[in-house]
């Protein structure tokens, strides 16, 4: 009898507990923060720091208009952060004019709306260090060139070439002219120093200017890189082709150049390709 009463009590208790639990409101769903959208920005090889700032502004507008995201990144912030940056230790002895040009490695970078300009610049400098470790400086050092010299040469190669196989040839022209104490005569350096876009012709005043970037008038390398080169140009700058070329001229409307060790041949080709000769 007692066992029957106990069994009934357990059943009642079980139903009672079930009823109490059923009367409770359901647990509120846990609110989770949606993941931040991952955005990307591409800096092409050969971009200057200023052009990278313009690219930041353009990508920011696209993010706002097309993705509904307002990034923390701004052109002003990027230029301030990059302007305050310093290069890796091995470059600082020869670093000139406090210019970070050349060290902002060109690549595709991911960011979110919370990414700061300082973080993006830090990512670029980290990418530069990672890629610079892949450059063999043995030959350049044998020619008494510093790592900073090689980076300056790489920036000129980046601005002067489109065809990959010409990188080491342009590097050879630069090395040979340095050895012979000839002006480099690379107009891309004048454009950088005088802020002349590649779409505009150089004026006589640009060619005759006293700019430290005027490699038609001044011997040696320009004081800083003139762009931010990629790995291929950095490698070419450290390991030029073993040829005697001293001149090159663009072949008409193509992206290729004619290379020669002869000034007379260079002048003849310049005339043939419509540049007026020497």
Tab-separated table of C-alpha atoms in Angstrom:
chain	number	residue	atom	x	y	z
A	1	UNK	CA	0.000	0.000	0.000
A	2	UNK	CA	2.774	2.342	0.997
A	3	UNK	CA	4.606	1.533	-2.232
A	4	UNK	CA	1.465	2.380	-4.283
A	5	UNK	CA	1.106	5.741	-2.472
A	6	UNK	CA	4.773	6.492	-3.063
A	7	UNK	CA	4.422	5.677	-6.757
A	8	UNK	CA	1.405	7.977	-7.107
A	9	UNK	CA	3.298	10.748	-5.321
A	10	UNK	CA	6.211	10.428	-7.735
A	11	UNK	CA	3.878	10.619	-10.731
A	12	UNK	CA	2.161	13.736	-9.343
A	13	UNK	CA	5.524	15.311	-8.588
A	14	UNK	CA	6.736	14.597	-12.101
A	15	UNK	CA	3.633	16.131	-13.702
A	16	UNK	CA	3.855	19.094	-11.363
A	17	UNK	CA	7.429	19.792	-12.279
A	18	UNK	CA	6.666	19.414	-15.967
A	19	UNK	CA	3.783	21.851	-15.690
A	20	UNK	CA	5.935	24.435	-13.916
A	21	UNK	CA	8.642	24.207	-16.560
A	22	UNK	CA	6.097	24.490	-19.353
A	23	UNK	CA	4.717	27.713	-17.836
A	24	UNK	CA	8.132	29.455	-18.052
A	25	UNK	CA	8.669	31.794	-21.045
A	26	UNK	CA	11.114	30.488	-23.642
A	27	UNK	CA	14.696	31.642	-23.293
A	28	UNK	CA	15.462	34.773	-25.255
A	29	UNK	CA	17.610	34.123	-28.330
A	30	UNK	CA	21.269	35.068	-27.889
A	31	UNK	CA	22.097	38.097	-29.975
A	32	UNK	CA	25.357	37.768	-31.927
A	33	UNK	CA	27.260	40.568	-33.630
A	34	UNK	CA	27.384	39.967	-37.390
A	35	UNK	CA	30.929	39.428	-38.686
A	36	UNK	CA	32.659	42.460	-40.161
A	37	UNK	CA	32.737	42.581	-43.932
A	38	UNK	CA	36.191	41.888	-45.347
A	39	UNK	CA	37.168	44.462	-47.934
A	40	UNK	CA	40.241	44.549	-50.191
A	41	UNK	CA	42.498	47.242	-51.592
A	42	UNK	CA	44.973	46.702	-54.420
A	43	UNK	CA	48.124	48.798	-54.717
A	44	UNK	CA	49.718	48.107	-58.141
A	45	UNK	CA	53.476	47.828	-58.537
A	46	UNK	CA	55.016	51.207	-59.286
A	47	UNK	CA	52.453	53.280	-57.403
A	48	UNK	CA	53.843	56.224	-55.467
A	49	UNK	CA	52.839	56.952	-51.894
A	50	UNK	CA	50.607	59.757	-53.155
A	51	UNK	CA	48.910	57.442	-55.655
A	52	UNK	CA	48.324	54.948	-52.857
A	53	UNK	CA	46.612	57.701	-50.885
A	54	UNK	CA	44.377	58.371	-53.883
A	55	UNK	CA	43.598	54.644	-54.123
A	56	UNK	CA	42.586	54.586	-50.441
A	57	UNK	CA	40.161	57.465	-51.112
A	58	UNK	CA	38.697	55.714	-54.171
A	59	UNK	CA	38.240	52.363	-52.402
A	60	UNK	CA	36.658	54.115	-49.429
A	61	UNK	CA	34.044	55.708	-51.712
A	62	UNK	CA	33.316	52.357	-53.334
A	63	UNK	CA	32.882	50.736	-49.910
A	64	UNK	CA	30.403	53.431	-48.893
A	65	UNK	CA	28.439	53.470	-52.156
A	66	UNK	CA	28.446	49.772	-53.084
A	67	UNK	CA	28.884	47.890	-49.820
A	68	UNK	CA	27.168	50.201	-47.348
A	69	UNK	CA	30.299	50.277	-45.206
A	70	UNK	CA	32.087	53.412	-44.004
A	71	UNK	CA	35.738	52.472	-43.455
A	72	UNK	CA	37.925	54.105	-40.874
A	73	UNK	CA	40.579	54.397	-43.595
A	74	UNK	CA	40.897	57.819	-45.243
A	75	UNK	CA	43.356	59.371	-47.661
A	76	UNK	CA	44.436	61.938	-45.089
A	77	UNK	CA	44.931	59.282	-42.440
A	78	UNK	CA	46.915	57.081	-44.819
A	79	UNK	CA	49.231	59.897	-45.875
A	80	UNK	CA	49.783	60.890	-42.250
A	81	UNK	CA	50.486	57.323	-41.139
A	82	UNK	CA	52.806	56.565	-44.045
A	83	UNK	CA	54.547	59.921	-43.648
A	84	UNK	CA	55.375	59.051	-40.054
A	85	UNK	CA	56.616	55.534	-40.862
A	86	UNK	CA	60.282	54.520	-40.801
A	87	UNK	CA	62.017	51.854	-42.923
A	88	UNK	CA	63.609	48.636	-41.652
A	89	UNK	CA	66.799	49.053	-39.615
A	90	UNK	CA	69.206	48.008	-42.376
A	91	UNK	CA	68.120	50.968	-44.521
A	92	UNK	CA	68.210	53.754	-41.969
A	93	UNK	CA	71.887	54.662	-42.325
A	94	UNK	CA	71.370	55.662	-45.972
A	95	UNK	CA	67.742	56.759	-45.664
A	96	UNK	CA	67.295	60.273	-47.077
A	97	UNK	CA	64.710	63.029	-46.817
A	98	UNK	CA	62.631	60.961	-44.373
A	99	UNK	CA	60.777	59.516	-47.368
A	100	UNK	CA	59.030	56.171	-46.930
A	101	UNK	CA	58.719	55.903	-50.720
A	102	UNK	CA	59.846	52.486	-51.896
A	103	UNK	CA	58.968	50.646	-48.693
A	104	UNK	CA	55.157	50.555	-49.076
A	105	UNK	CA	54.991	47.144	-50.689
A	106	UNK	CA	52.474	46.946	-53.561
A	107	UNK	CA	49.996	44.089	-53.137
A	108	UNK	CA	46.369	43.331	-52.277
A	109	UNK	CA	45.483	43.921	-48.618
A	110	UNK	CA	42.380	42.972	-46.669
A	111	UNK	CA	40.743	45.376	-44.245
A	112	UNK	CA	37.475	45.990	-42.412
A	113	UNK	CA	35.634	49.166	-41.504
A	114	UNK	CA	37.622	49.225	-38.253
A	115	UNK	CA	41.088	48.968	-39.830
A	116	UNK	CA	43.199	52.045	-39.145
A	117	UNK	CA	45.582	53.698	-41.583
A	118	UNK	CA	48.470	52.865	-39.259
A	119	UNK	CA	47.521	49.175	-39.448
A	120	UNK	CA	47.440	49.219	-43.264
A	121	UNK	CA	50.845	50.920	-43.449
A	122	UNK	CA	52.198	48.420	-40.920
A	123	UNK	CA	50.926	45.568	-43.108
A	124	UNK	CA	52.710	47.073	-46.120
A	125	UNK	CA	56.000	47.445	-44.257
A	126	UNK	CA	55.711	43.871	-42.986
A	127	UNK	CA	55.122	42.665	-46.559
A	128	UNK	CA	58.148	44.647	-47.704
A	129	UNK	CA	60.394	43.014	-45.108
A	130	UNK	CA	59.075	39.565	-46.021
A	131	UNK	CA	59.759	40.099	-49.726
A	132	UNK	CA	63.079	41.896	-49.293
A	133	UNK	CA	64.458	38.773	-47.609
A	134	UNK	CA	64.075	37.060	-51.002
A	135	UNK	CA	66.498	39.490	-52.685
A	136	UNK	CA	70.125	38.379	-53.047
A	137	UNK	CA	72.332	41.448	-52.612
A	138	UNK	CA	75.643	39.700	-53.292
A	139	UNK	CA	76.309	41.181	-56.740
A	140	UNK	CA	75.106	44.666	-55.779
A	141	UNK	CA	77.409	44.705	-52.760
A	142	UNK	CA	80.319	43.720	-55.010
A	143	UNK	CA	79.614	46.972	-56.891
A	144	UNK	CA	79.576	48.969	-53.630
A	145	UNK	CA	75.829	49.512	-53.720
A	146	UNK	CA	73.866	49.681	-50.481
A	147	UNK	CA	70.442	48.085	-49.923
A	148	UNK	CA	68.908	51.556	-50.266
A	149	UNK	CA	70.715	52.062	-53.586
A	150	UNK	CA	69.231	48.798	-54.842
A	151	UNK	CA	65.750	49.882	-53.782
A	152	UNK	CA	66.158	53.191	-55.636
A	153	UNK	CA	67.251	51.314	-58.756
A	154	UNK	CA	64.286	48.948	-58.372
A	155	UNK	CA	61.888	51.883	-58.317
A	156	UNK	CA	63.328	53.231	-61.568
A	157	UNK	CA	63.059	49.807	-63.193
A	158	UNK	CA	59.424	49.605	-62.097
A	159	UNK	CA	58.594	52.938	-63.717
A	160	UNK	CA	60.566	52.330	-66.925
A	161	UNK	CA	59.509	48.787	-67.833
A	162	UNK	CA	56.325	46.985	-68.760
A	163	UNK	CA	57.821	43.864	-70.349
A	164	UNK	CA	59.166	41.575	-67.583
A	165	UNK	CA	62.204	40.403	-69.558
A	166	UNK	CA	63.455	43.992	-69.816
A	167	UNK	CA	63.837	44.545	-66.083
A	168	UNK	CA	67.368	43.157	-65.848
A	169	UNK	CA	68.355	44.968	-69.054
A	170	UNK	CA	67.298	48.352	-67.672
A	171	UNK	CA	69.140	47.456	-64.462
A	172	UNK	CA	72.256	46.782	-66.556
A	173	UNK	CA	72.020	50.207	-68.215
A	174	UNK	CA	71.818	51.855	-64.792
A	175	UNK	CA	74.783	49.882	-63.403
A	176	UNK	CA	76.896	50.572	-66.492
A	177	UNK	CA	76.156	54.286	-66.456
A	178	UNK	CA	76.965	54.508	-62.754
A	179	UNK	CA	80.258	52.728	-63.389
A	180	UNK	CA	81.120	55.066	-66.289
A	181	UNK	CA	80.024	58.160	-64.336
A	182	UNK	CA	77.388	59.032	-66.902
A	183	UNK	CA	74.091	60.760	-66.025
A	184	UNK	CA	71.364	58.128	-65.842
A	185	UNK	CA	69.041	60.205	-68.023
A	186	UNK	CA	65.878	58.514	-66.740
A	187	UNK	CA	62.941	60.832	-67.271
A	188	UNK	CA	60.773	59.032	-64.719
A	189	UNK	CA	62.958	60.542	-62.001
A	190	UNK	CA	62.392	64.050	-63.384
A	191	UNK	CA	58.653	63.437	-63.477
A	192	UNK	CA	58.725	62.359	-59.829
A	193	UNK	CA	60.736	65.344	-58.682
A	194	UNK	CA	58.685	67.843	-60.682
A	195	UNK	CA	55.326	66.098	-60.153
A	196	UNK	CA	54.678	65.692	-63.881
A	197	UNK	CA	52.152	62.922	-64.714
A	198	UNK	CA	53.159	60.294	-67.235
A	199	UNK	CA	50.369	61.493	-69.494
A	200	UNK	CA	52.023	64.888	-69.951
A	201	UNK	CA	55.236	65.695	-71.843
A	202	UNK	CA	58.208	67.078	-69.958
A	203	UNK	CA	58.810	70.773	-70.547
A	204	UNK	CA	62.227	72.258	-71.175
A	205	UNK	CA	62.008	73.846	-67.742
A	206	UNK	CA	61.630	70.358	-66.235
A	207	UNK	CA	64.628	69.014	-68.141
A	208	UNK	CA	66.776	71.991	-67.125
A	209	UNK	CA	65.597	72.101	-63.504
A	210	UNK	CA	67.939	71.855	-60.528
A	211	UNK	CA	65.769	69.164	-58.948
A	212	UNK	CA	67.821	66.500	-57.137
A	213	UNK	CA	65.738	64.022	-59.151
A	214	UNK	CA	66.971	65.420	-62.490
A	215	UNK	CA	69.102	62.495	-63.644
A	216	UNK	CA	69.761	64.176	-66.978
A	217	UNK	CA	71.855	66.817	-65.250
A	218	UNK	CA	73.000	65.160	-62.040
A	219	UNK	CA	75.335	62.199	-61.684
A	220	UNK	CA	74.411	59.211	-59.568
A	221	UNK	CA	71.132	57.973	-58.223
A	222	UNK	CA	68.216	60.181	-57.206
A	223	UNK	CA	68.030	60.756	-53.439
A	224	UNK	CA	65.080	58.423	-52.823
A	225	UNK	CA	63.041	55.776	-54.618
A	226	UNK	CA	60.551	57.264	-57.076
A	227	UNK	CA	57.879	54.576	-56.588
A	228	UNK	CA	57.142	51.414	-54.644
A	229	UNK	CA	58.542	48.442	-56.582
A	230	UNK	CA	57.460	44.820	-56.519
A	231	UNK	CA	59.649	41.799	-55.878
A	232	UNK	CA	60.568	41.204	-59.550
A	233	UNK	CA	62.005	44.702	-59.930
A	234	UNK	CA	63.836	44.451	-56.605
A	235	UNK	CA	65.452	41.216	-57.723
A	236	UNK	CA	66.380	42.701	-61.102
A	237	UNK	CA	67.935	45.726	-59.390
A	238	UNK	CA	70.147	43.429	-57.338
A	239	UNK	CA	71.094	41.188	-60.270
A	240	UNK	CA	71.313	43.036	-63.601
A	241	UNK	CA	71.946	41.351	-66.930
A	242	UNK	CA	75.642	41.042	-67.757
A	243	UNK	CA	75.565	43.169	-70.925
A	244	UNK	CA	77.305	46.379	-72.011
A	245	UNK	CA	74.185	48.412	-72.815
A	246	UNK	CA	74.283	52.119	-72.042
A	247	UNK	CA	71.119	53.316	-73.799
A	248	UNK	CA	67.529	52.290	-74.336
A	249	UNK	CA	64.639	53.864	-76.193
A	250	UNK	CA	60.999	52.849	-76.484
A	251	UNK	CA	60.103	51.258	-79.804
A	252	UNK	CA	57.367	53.430	-81.289
A	253	UNK	CA	53.963	52.823	-79.715
A	254	UNK	CA	54.915	49.454	-78.223
A	255	UNK	CA	55.831	48.663	-74.633
A	256	UNK	CA	59.243	47.336	-75.660
A	257	UNK	CA	62.597	49.084	-75.785
A	258	UNK	CA	65.619	48.989	-78.057
A	259	UNK	CA	68.894	48.546	-76.134
A	260	UNK	CA	72.381	49.390	-77.334
A	261	UNK	CA	75.897	50.305	-76.176
A	262	UNK	CA	76.314	52.745	-79.069
A	263	UNK	CA	75.327	56.387	-78.747
A	264	UNK	CA	75.157	56.766	-82.528
A	265	UNK	CA	72.800	53.799	-82.801
A	266	UNK	CA	70.695	55.140	-79.954
A	267	UNK	CA	70.370	58.520	-81.704
A	268	UNK	CA	69.451	56.877	-85.000
A	269	UNK	CA	66.773	54.732	-83.360
A	270	UNK	CA	65.410	57.712	-81.439
A	271	UNK	CA	64.947	59.501	-84.746
A	272	UNK	CA	63.428	56.416	-86.375
A	273	UNK	CA	60.898	55.968	-83.565
A	274	UNK	CA	59.792	59.586	-83.712
A	275	UNK	CA	61.609	61.076	-80.708
A	276	UNK	CA	63.686	63.541	-82.707
A	277	UNK	CA	67.099	61.938	-82.399
A	278	UNK	CA	69.830	63.378	-80.163
